[in-house]
CSV table of C-alpha atoms and ligand atoms in Angstrom, one decimal:
chain,number,residue,atom,x,y,z
A,1,MET,CA,164.6,133.8,-183.3
A,2,ASN,CA,168.3,133.3,-184.3
A,3,ASN,CA,167.9,132.3,-188.1
A,4,ARG,CA,170.8,129.6,-187.8
A,5,GLN,CA,169.4,127.7,-184.7
A,6,GLN,CA,168.0,124.3,-186.2
A,7,THR,CA,164.4,125.1,-187.2
A,8,LEU,CA,161.5,122.5,-187.7
A,9,LEU,CA,159.7,123.6,-191.0
A,10,ILE,CA,155.8,123.1,-190.7
A,11,THR,CA,154.1,124.1,-193.7
A,12,GLY,CA,150.3,124.7,-194.0
A,13,GLY,CA,150.5,125.5,-190.2
A,14,ALA,CA,147.4,127.9,-190.3
A,15,GLY,CA,145.2,125.2,-191.2
A,16,PHE,CA,143.0,122.9,-188.8
A,17,ILE,CA,145.5,120.1,-188.2
A,18,GLY,CA,148.7,122.3,-188.5
A,19,SER,CA,147.6,124.9,-186.0
A,20,ASN,CA,146.3,122.2,-183.6
A,21,PHE,CA,149.8,120.8,-184.2
A,22,ILE,CA,151.7,123.5,-183.6
A,23,ASP,CA,150.0,124.6,-180.7
A,24,TYR,CA,150.9,121.0,-179.2
A,25,PHE,CA,154.5,121.1,-180.4
A,26,THR,CA,155.6,124.6,-179.3
A,27,LYS,CA,154.4,123.6,-175.9
A,28,GLN,CA,155.7,120.1,-175.8
A,29,TYR,CA,159.0,121.1,-177.1
A,30,PRO,CA,160.1,124.7,-175.9
A,31,ASP,CA,163.4,124.3,-177.1
A,32,THR,CA,162.7,123.7,-180.7
A,33,GLN,CA,162.3,126.6,-183.2
A,34,ILE,CA,159.4,126.2,-185.5
A,35,LEU,CA,158.8,128.1,-188.6
A,36,ASN,CA,155.5,128.0,-190.0
A,37,ILE,CA,155.0,128.9,-193.7
A,38,ASP,CA,151.4,129.2,-194.9
A,39,LYS,CA,149.9,130.8,-198.2
A,40,LEU,CA,146.9,131.4,-196.2
A,41,THR,CA,144.3,130.6,-198.6
A,42,TYR,CA,140.8,130.7,-197.7
A,43,ALA,CA,141.3,127.4,-195.6
A,44,GLY,CA,144.4,129.0,-193.5
A,45,ASN,CA,143.6,131.2,-190.8
A,46,LEU,CA,146.0,133.0,-188.4
A,47,ASP,CA,143.4,133.3,-185.8
A,48,ASN,CA,143.9,129.5,-185.5
A,49,LEU,CA,147.4,130.6,-183.9
A,50,ARG,CA,146.2,133.2,-181.8
A,51,GLU,CA,147.6,131.6,-178.5
A,52,VAL,CA,150.7,130.2,-180.1
A,53,ASP,CA,151.7,133.7,-181.6
A,54,GLN,CA,153.6,135.1,-178.8
A,55,ARG,CA,155.4,131.8,-178.0
A,56,PRO,CA,159.5,132.5,-178.1
A,57,ASN,CA,159.9,129.1,-180.1
A,58,TYR,CA,157.5,130.1,-183.0
A,59,ARG,CA,157.4,132.1,-186.2
A,60,PHE,CA,155.2,132.6,-189.1
A,61,LEU,CA,156.1,133.6,-193.0
A,62,GLN,CA,153.5,133.7,-195.4
A,63,GLY,CA,154.1,132.0,-198.7
A,64,ASP,CA,153.4,129.0,-201.0
A,65,ILE,CA,155.3,125.8,-200.9
A,66,GLY,CA,155.1,125.6,-204.6
A,67,ASP,CA,157.0,129.0,-204.9
A,68,LYS,CA,160.5,127.5,-205.8
A,69,ALA,CA,162.5,130.9,-205.2
A,70,TRP,CA,161.0,131.6,-202.4
A,71,ILE,CA,161.3,127.9,-200.7
A,72,THR,CA,165.1,127.7,-201.6
A,73,SER,CA,165.5,131.1,-199.7
A,74,ILE,CA,163.9,129.5,-196.4
A,75,PHE,CA,166.3,126.6,-196.8
A,76,GLU,CA,169.1,129.1,-197.3
A,77,GLU,CA,168.1,131.5,-194.4
A,78,TYR,CA,167.4,129.0,-192.0
A,79,ASP,CA,168.9,125.7,-190.8
A,80,ILE,CA,165.9,123.3,-191.4
A,81,SER,CA,166.5,120.3,-189.5
A,82,GLY,CA,163.2,118.8,-190.7
A,83,VAL,CA,160.1,119.3,-192.8
A,84,ILE,CA,156.3,118.1,-191.6
A,85,ASN,CA,154.4,118.6,-194.5
A,86,PHE,CA,150.5,119.9,-193.8
A,87,ALA,CA,150.2,122.1,-196.8
A,88,ALA,CA,147.4,120.7,-198.6
A,89,GLU,CA,144.1,121.4,-200.4
A,90,SER,CA,142.0,119.3,-198.6
A,91,HIS,CA,138.3,119.3,-199.4
A,92,VAL,CA,137.0,116.6,-201.7
A,93,ASP,CA,133.9,118.5,-202.7
A,94,ARG,CA,136.2,121.4,-203.9
A,95,SER,CA,138.5,118.9,-205.6
A,96,ILE,CA,135.4,117.6,-207.7
A,97,GLU,CA,134.4,120.9,-208.9
A,98,ASP,CA,137.8,122.1,-209.9
A,99,SER,CA,141.1,120.0,-209.4
A,100,GLN,CA,143.8,122.3,-210.5
A,101,ALA,CA,144.8,123.8,-207.5
A,102,PHE,CA,144.8,120.4,-205.9
A,103,VAL,CA,147.8,119.0,-208.2
A,104,GLU,CA,149.4,122.4,-207.7
A,105,SER,CA,149.5,122.5,-204.0
A,106,ASN,CA,149.5,118.7,-203.1
A,107,VAL,CA,151.7,117.4,-205.9
A,108,LEU,CA,153.7,120.2,-207.3
A,109,GLY,CA,154.0,121.8,-203.8
A,110,THR,CA,155.2,118.8,-201.9
A,111,LEU,CA,157.7,118.1,-205.0
A,112,THR,CA,159.2,121.6,-204.8
A,113,LEU,CA,159.7,121.2,-201.0
A,114,LEU,CA,161.2,117.8,-201.4
A,115,ASP,CA,163.6,119.3,-203.8
A,116,ALA,CA,164.6,122.2,-201.8
A,117,ALA,CA,165.1,120.0,-198.6
A,118,LYS,CA,167.1,117.4,-200.8
A,119,LYS,CA,169.2,120.3,-202.2
A,120,ASP,CA,170.0,121.8,-198.9
A,121,TRP,CA,170.5,118.6,-196.8
A,122,GLU,CA,172.7,117.2,-199.3
A,123,GLU,CA,175.0,119.8,-199.2
A,124,LYS,CA,175.1,119.7,-195.5
A,125,GLY,CA,175.8,115.9,-196.2
A,126,GLU,CA,172.8,115.0,-193.8
A,127,LEU,CA,170.1,114.0,-196.4
A,128,ASP,CA,169.5,110.8,-194.6
A,129,ILE,CA,169.5,112.3,-191.2
A,130,ARG,CA,167.1,115.3,-191.5
A,131,ARG,CA,163.6,114.1,-191.8
A,132,PHE,CA,160.8,114.8,-194.5
A,133,HIS,CA,157.1,114.0,-192.9
A,134,GLN,CA,154.6,113.9,-195.1
A,135,ILE,CA,151.0,114.0,-193.7
A,136,SER,CA,148.8,112.0,-195.7
A,137,THR,CA,145.2,110.5,-195.6
A,138,ASP,CA,143.4,107.0,-195.7
A,139,GLU,CA,141.6,108.0,-198.7
A,140,VAL,CA,144.7,107.3,-200.7
A,141,TYR,CA,143.4,103.6,-200.1
A,142,GLY,CA,140.3,104.0,-201.6
A,143,SER,CA,136.9,102.8,-200.4
A,144,LEU,CA,135.9,99.9,-198.5
A,145,GLY,CA,132.7,97.7,-198.2
A,146,GLU,CA,131.0,96.9,-194.7
A,147,VAL,CA,134.1,94.9,-193.8
A,148,GLY,CA,137.7,95.1,-193.5
A,149,SER,CA,140.4,97.9,-192.8
A,150,PHE,CA,143.3,99.5,-194.9
A,151,SER,CA,146.7,98.5,-193.7
A,152,GLU,CA,149.9,100.2,-194.9
A,153,THR,CA,150.3,97.6,-197.4
A,154,THR,CA,147.0,98.1,-199.2
A,155,PRO,CA,147.6,99.2,-202.7
A,156,TYR,CA,146.7,102.9,-203.3
A,157,ASN,CA,143.6,103.2,-205.2
A,158,PRO,CA,142.4,107.0,-204.9
A,159,ARG,CA,138.9,107.4,-206.2
A,160,ASN,CA,138.5,111.5,-206.2
A,161,PRO,CA,140.8,114.2,-207.4
A,162,TYR,CA,141.7,115.3,-203.6
A,163,SER,CA,142.8,111.5,-202.9
A,164,ALA,CA,144.7,111.2,-206.1
A,165,SER,CA,146.7,114.2,-205.6
A,166,LYS,CA,147.5,113.0,-201.9
A,167,ALA,CA,148.6,109.4,-203.4
A,168,SER,CA,150.5,111.0,-206.2
A,169,ALA,CA,152.3,113.2,-203.4
A,170,ASN,CA,153.1,110.1,-201.6
A,171,PHE,CA,154.7,108.5,-204.3
A,172,PHE,CA,156.9,111.2,-204.8
A,173,VAL,CA,158.1,111.5,-201.0
A,174,LYS,CA,158.8,107.8,-201.3
A,175,SER,CA,160.5,108.3,-204.6
A,176,PHE,CA,163.3,110.5,-202.8
A,177,GLY,CA,163.7,108.0,-200.0
A,178,TYR,CA,164.3,105.3,-202.8
A,179,THR,CA,166.1,107.2,-205.3
A,180,TYR,CA,168.2,109.9,-203.2
A,181,GLY,CA,168.4,108.3,-199.8
A,182,MET,CA,166.3,111.1,-198.2
A,183,ASP,CA,165.3,110.2,-194.7
A,184,VAL,CA,161.4,110.0,-195.4
A,185,VAL,CA,158.2,109.1,-193.3
A,186,ILE,CA,154.4,109.1,-194.3
A,187,SER,CA,151.4,109.1,-192.1
A,188,SER,CA,147.9,108.5,-193.0
A,189,SER,CA,145.3,109.3,-190.8
A,190,SER,CA,141.4,109.0,-191.0
A,191,ASN,CA,139.0,112.0,-190.5
A,192,ASN,CA,140.1,114.4,-187.9
A,193,TYR,CA,137.5,116.1,-185.6
A,194,GLY,CA,138.1,118.8,-183.0
A,195,PRO,CA,138.3,122.9,-182.8
A,196,ARG,CA,139.3,124.9,-185.7
A,197,GLN,CA,138.4,122.8,-188.5
A,198,HIS,CA,137.2,124.7,-191.5
A,199,GLN,CA,133.4,125.2,-191.8
A,200,GLU,CA,133.2,123.5,-195.0
A,201,LYS,CA,133.7,120.0,-193.5
A,202,LEU,CA,130.9,117.6,-192.3
A,203,ILE,CA,131.1,118.2,-188.4
A,204,PRO,CA,131.4,122.1,-188.3
A,205,THR,CA,128.6,122.2,-191.1
A,206,ILE,CA,126.2,120.3,-189.2
A,207,ILE,CA,127.0,122.6,-186.0
A,208,SER,CA,126.8,125.8,-187.9
A,209,HIS,CA,123.7,124.8,-189.8
A,210,ALA,CA,121.9,123.7,-186.8
A,211,LEU,CA,122.6,126.9,-185.0
A,212,GLU,CA,121.3,129.0,-187.8
A,213,GLY,CA,118.5,127.0,-188.6
A,214,LYS,CA,119.3,126.0,-191.8
A,215,GLN,CA,118.9,122.3,-193.4
A,216,ILE,CA,121.9,120.0,-192.3
A,217,PRO,CA,122.7,118.4,-195.7
A,218,ILE,CA,123.7,114.8,-195.5
A,219,TYR,CA,124.8,113.4,-198.6
A,220,GLY,CA,122.9,110.4,-200.4
A,221,ASP,CA,121.3,107.8,-197.8
A,222,GLY,CA,123.7,108.9,-195.1
A,223,GLY,CA,125.3,105.4,-194.7
A,224,ASN,CA,128.8,106.6,-195.6
A,225,VAL,CA,131.1,105.5,-192.8
A,226,ARG,CA,133.9,107.7,-191.4
A,227,ASP,CA,136.4,106.7,-189.0
A,228,TRP,CA,136.7,110.0,-186.6
A,229,LEU,CA,140.1,110.6,-184.9
A,230,TYR,CA,140.4,113.6,-182.2
A,231,VAL,CA,143.0,115.7,-183.5
A,232,ASP,CA,145.1,116.0,-180.4
A,233,ASP,CA,145.4,112.2,-180.5
A,234,HIS,CA,146.5,113.0,-184.1
A,235,CYS,CA,148.8,115.3,-183.1
A,236,ARG,CA,150.6,113.1,-180.5
A,237,ALA,CA,150.9,110.3,-183.5
A,238,ILE,CA,152.5,112.9,-185.8
A,239,ASP,CA,155.1,113.6,-182.9
A,240,LEU,CA,156.0,109.8,-182.6
A,241,ILE,CA,156.3,109.3,-186.0
A,242,TYR,CA,158.4,112.1,-186.8
A,243,HIS,CA,160.8,111.3,-183.7
A,244,LYS,CA,160.6,107.7,-183.9
A,245,GLY,CA,159.0,106.1,-187.1
A,246,HIS,CA,161.1,104.0,-189.2
A,247,THR,CA,162.7,105.7,-192.4
A,248,LEU,CA,160.7,105.1,-195.6
A,249,GLU,CA,157.6,103.7,-193.9
A,250,SER,CA,154.2,104.7,-193.8
A,251,TYR,CA,151.9,104.7,-190.6
A,252,ASN,CA,148.1,104.3,-190.4
A,253,VAL,CA,146.4,106.6,-187.6
A,254,GLY,CA,142.9,105.8,-186.8
A,255,GLY,CA,140.4,107.0,-184.0
A,256,GLY,CA,138.5,103.7,-183.7
A,257,ASN,CA,135.4,105.5,-184.0
A,258,GLU,CA,133.3,104.7,-187.1
A,259,GLN,CA,130.1,106.1,-187.8
A,260,THR,CA,127.7,106.7,-190.5
A,261,ASN,CA,127.2,110.2,-191.6
A,262,LYS,CA,123.7,110.1,-190.5
A,263,ASP,CA,124.5,108.9,-187.0
A,264,MET,CA,127.2,111.5,-186.5
A,265,ALA,CA,124.5,114.4,-187.6
A,266,ALA,CA,122.4,112.7,-185.1
A,267,GLN,CA,124.6,112.7,-182.2
A,268,ILE,CA,125.9,116.2,-182.7
A,269,CYS,CA,122.0,117.1,-182.9
A,270,SER,CA,121.4,115.5,-179.4
A,271,LEU,CA,124.1,117.2,-177.8
A,272,LEU,CA,123.1,120.6,-179.3
A,273,ASP,CA,119.8,119.7,-178.0
A,274,GLU,CA,121.2,119.3,-174.5
A,275,PHE,CA,123.6,122.0,-174.2
A,276,VAL,CA,121.9,125.0,-176.4
A,277,PRO,CA,118.3,124.2,-176.7
A,278,GLU,CA,117.5,127.8,-176.5
A,279,TYR,CA,118.8,128.3,-180.3
A,280,ARG,CA,116.1,126.2,-181.6
A,281,GLN,CA,113.0,128.5,-180.7
A,282,PRO,CA,113.2,130.7,-183.6
A,283,TYR,CA,112.9,127.9,-185.8
A,284,SER,CA,109.8,126.1,-184.1
A,285,ILE,CA,111.5,122.9,-183.9
A,286,SER,CA,111.7,120.1,-181.1
A,287,SER,CA,115.0,119.0,-182.2
A,288,TYR,CA,118.0,120.1,-184.1
A,289,ARG,CA,117.6,116.5,-186.0
A,290,ASP,CA,114.4,118.0,-187.7
A,291,LEU,CA,116.9,120.1,-189.8
A,292,ILE,CA,118.7,117.0,-191.2
A,293,LYS,CA,118.1,116.6,-195.0
A,294,PHE,CA,119.2,114.0,-197.2
A,295,THR,CA,120.9,115.6,-200.3
A,296,GLU,CA,122.2,114.7,-203.5
A,297,ASP,CA,125.1,112.4,-203.2
A,298,ARG,CA,128.8,113.4,-203.5
A,299,LYS,CA,130.0,112.1,-206.9
A,300,GLY,CA,131.9,109.0,-206.5
A,301,HIS,CA,131.4,109.1,-202.8
A,302,ASP,CA,133.7,106.8,-201.1
A,303,ARG,CA,131.5,104.4,-198.9
A,304,ARG,CA,133.4,103.5,-195.9
A,305,TYR,CA,136.9,104.2,-194.8
A,306,SER,CA,138.6,102.0,-192.1
A,307,VAL,CA,142.3,102.1,-191.1
A,308,ASP,CA,144.1,99.2,-189.3
A,309,ASP,CA,146.4,101.0,-187.4
A,310,ARG,CA,147.9,98.2,-185.3
A,311,LYS,CA,151.6,99.1,-186.6
A,312,ILE,CA,151.7,102.5,-185.0
A,313,LYS,CA,150.6,101.0,-181.7
A,314,GLN,CA,152.7,97.9,-181.7
A,315,GLU,CA,155.9,99.9,-182.9
A,316,LEU,CA,155.5,103.0,-181.3
A,317,GLY,CA,153.2,102.5,-178.6
A,318,TRP,CA,150.4,105.1,-179.5
A,319,LYS,CA,146.8,104.9,-178.8
A,320,PRO,CA,144.1,107.4,-179.0
A,321,ALA,CA,143.3,108.8,-175.7
A,322,VAL,CA,140.4,111.0,-176.0
A,323,ASP,CA,136.8,109.4,-175.9
A,324,PHE,CA,134.6,109.9,-179.0
A,325,HIS,CA,131.7,111.4,-176.8
A,326,GLU,CA,133.9,113.5,-174.9
A,327,GLY,CA,135.9,114.7,-177.7
A,328,LEU,CA,132.5,115.5,-179.8
A,329,LYS,CA,131.5,117.5,-176.9
A,330,LYS,CA,134.7,119.5,-176.7
A,331,THR,CA,134.4,120.1,-180.4
A,332,MET,CA,130.6,121.0,-180.2
A,333,GLU,CA,131.4,123.6,-177.3
A,334,TRP,CA,134.1,125.1,-179.2
A,335,TYR,CA,132.1,125.7,-182.2
A,336,VAL,CA,129.2,127.0,-180.2
A,337,SER,CA,131.2,129.7,-178.4
A,338,GLU,CA,132.9,131.0,-181.7
A,339,TRP,CA,129.3,131.1,-183.0
A,340,LYS,CA,127.9,133.1,-179.9
A,341,ASN,CA,131.2,135.5,-180.3
A,342,LYS,CA,130.4,136.2,-183.8
A,343,GLN,CA,126.8,137.0,-182.8
A,344,THR,CA,128.1,139.7,-180.3
A,345,LEU,CA,130.3,141.2,-182.8
B,1,T46,C1,130.7,118.5,-196.2
B,1,T46,C2,129.7,117.4,-195.8
B,1,T46,C3,130.3,116.0,-196.0
B,1,T46,N1,129.2,115.0,-196.1
B,1,T46,C4,129.7,113.7,-196.1
B,1,T46,C5,130.7,113.0,-196.8
B,1,T46,C6,131.4,112.4,-196.2
B,1,T46,O1,131.1,111.1,-196.2
B,1,T46,C7,131.8,113.0,-194.8
B,1,T46,C8,132.6,113.6,-194.3
B,1,T46,O2,132.9,114.7,-195.3
B,1,T46,P1,134.0,115.7,-195.3
B,1,T46,O3,134.0,116.6,-196.5
B,1,T46,O4,134.1,116.5,-193.6
B,1,T46,O5,135.4,114.7,-195.2
B,1,T46,P2,136.0,113.7,-195.9
B,1,T46,O6,135.5,113.6,-197.5
B,1,T46,O7,135.8,112.4,-195.2
B,1,T46,O8,137.4,114.0,-196.1
B,1,T46,C9,138.0,114.5,-194.8
B,1,T46,O9,139.0,113.2,-194.1
B,1,T46,C10,139.8,112.7,-194.8
B,1,T46,C11,140.6,111.8,-194.1
B,1,T46,C12,140.9,113.7,-195.6
B,1,T46,O10,141.8,113.5,-195.9
B,1,T46,C13,140.3,115.1,-196.2
B,1,T46,O11,141.4,116.2,-196.2
B,1,T46,C14,138.8,115.5,-195.2
B,1,T46,O12,138.2,116.6,-195.7
B,1,T46,O13,130.4,113.7,-194.7
B,1,T46,C15,127.9,115.2,-196.0
B,1,T46,O14,127.2,113.9,-196.0
B,1,T46,N2,127.5,116.6,-195.8
B,1,T46,C16,128.4,117.8,-196.1
B,1,T46,O15,127.7,119.1,-196.0
């Protein structure tokens, strides 16, 4: 890769959504150079980029978005045409245990990245042309009761340390738009599902615990609702927002698939019953559902998320394409295949 060619900087591209996005984007735009920077914490995995690694428009560097000197050197060495910031500590349960890393990566890391981009783009006289796209979450809006949805104008009301750090980052991103005239845009999506999600999240937990005959922990009464968005649909939305979204705007991205956690667990168990009944045998259970166990609730557990995403649909013509049942089946098949591969190692 010629370093002085214009390059799109993707941060956190070894994680779940970032790696799916790079896979999508390098295929979709073979003439765009992509530089992926990732700290490779416990949640980043270069295996997620196995297929991408050989593509001529892709390059990877290991490092921390919070490392000011290193980030500055990236902007000096490459002609960074835009940034899409996926890098984040993302697991709510971990943030409840200890929020320090969340402030460091999500708030200070984003600020360091913003500062470096601002300095470089200002020097080039292109601060209002080169774009900073912040990947955010519907959790910044807080928690809903049984009805209603978050729109882009819903005031932020984060209720756990993870969402507080993401809301804070969004405020910094917006402030760079208002204060310095930087071209910034924010997307806030609902819960993603699909291949390569880290083991700690709900869907991978359900599948791996089922296959290993372990109890499937469902927090509280299992009535908490999440809206599930297939990761490929999210990638298309990010592409549209990055290229066509209006500066200083936020866009909500939802899947239109609200599920209680207990229903989600039951559906996945039924899929596993259908496709891999043989792995139940050692545990003497008639359905993987028998493994579901209601456990102690998450502290401050947000009850329901739901996004009103009419804006991206109306302004940018996006809509989710993946049917929920199909998406869940593909996801389940991917995890089962990964699990089988591990057994044979
Ligand atoms: C891991 C786990 C989770 N849960 C519950 C807790 C939640 O109500 C739901 C989903 O939990 P998970 O941790 O997978 O995801 P969220 O807390 O909704 O947050 C996720 O979606 C948003 C948009 C992000 O922005 C986060 O980065 C992302 O982690 O299942 C259980 O009941 N048992 C479990 O073992």
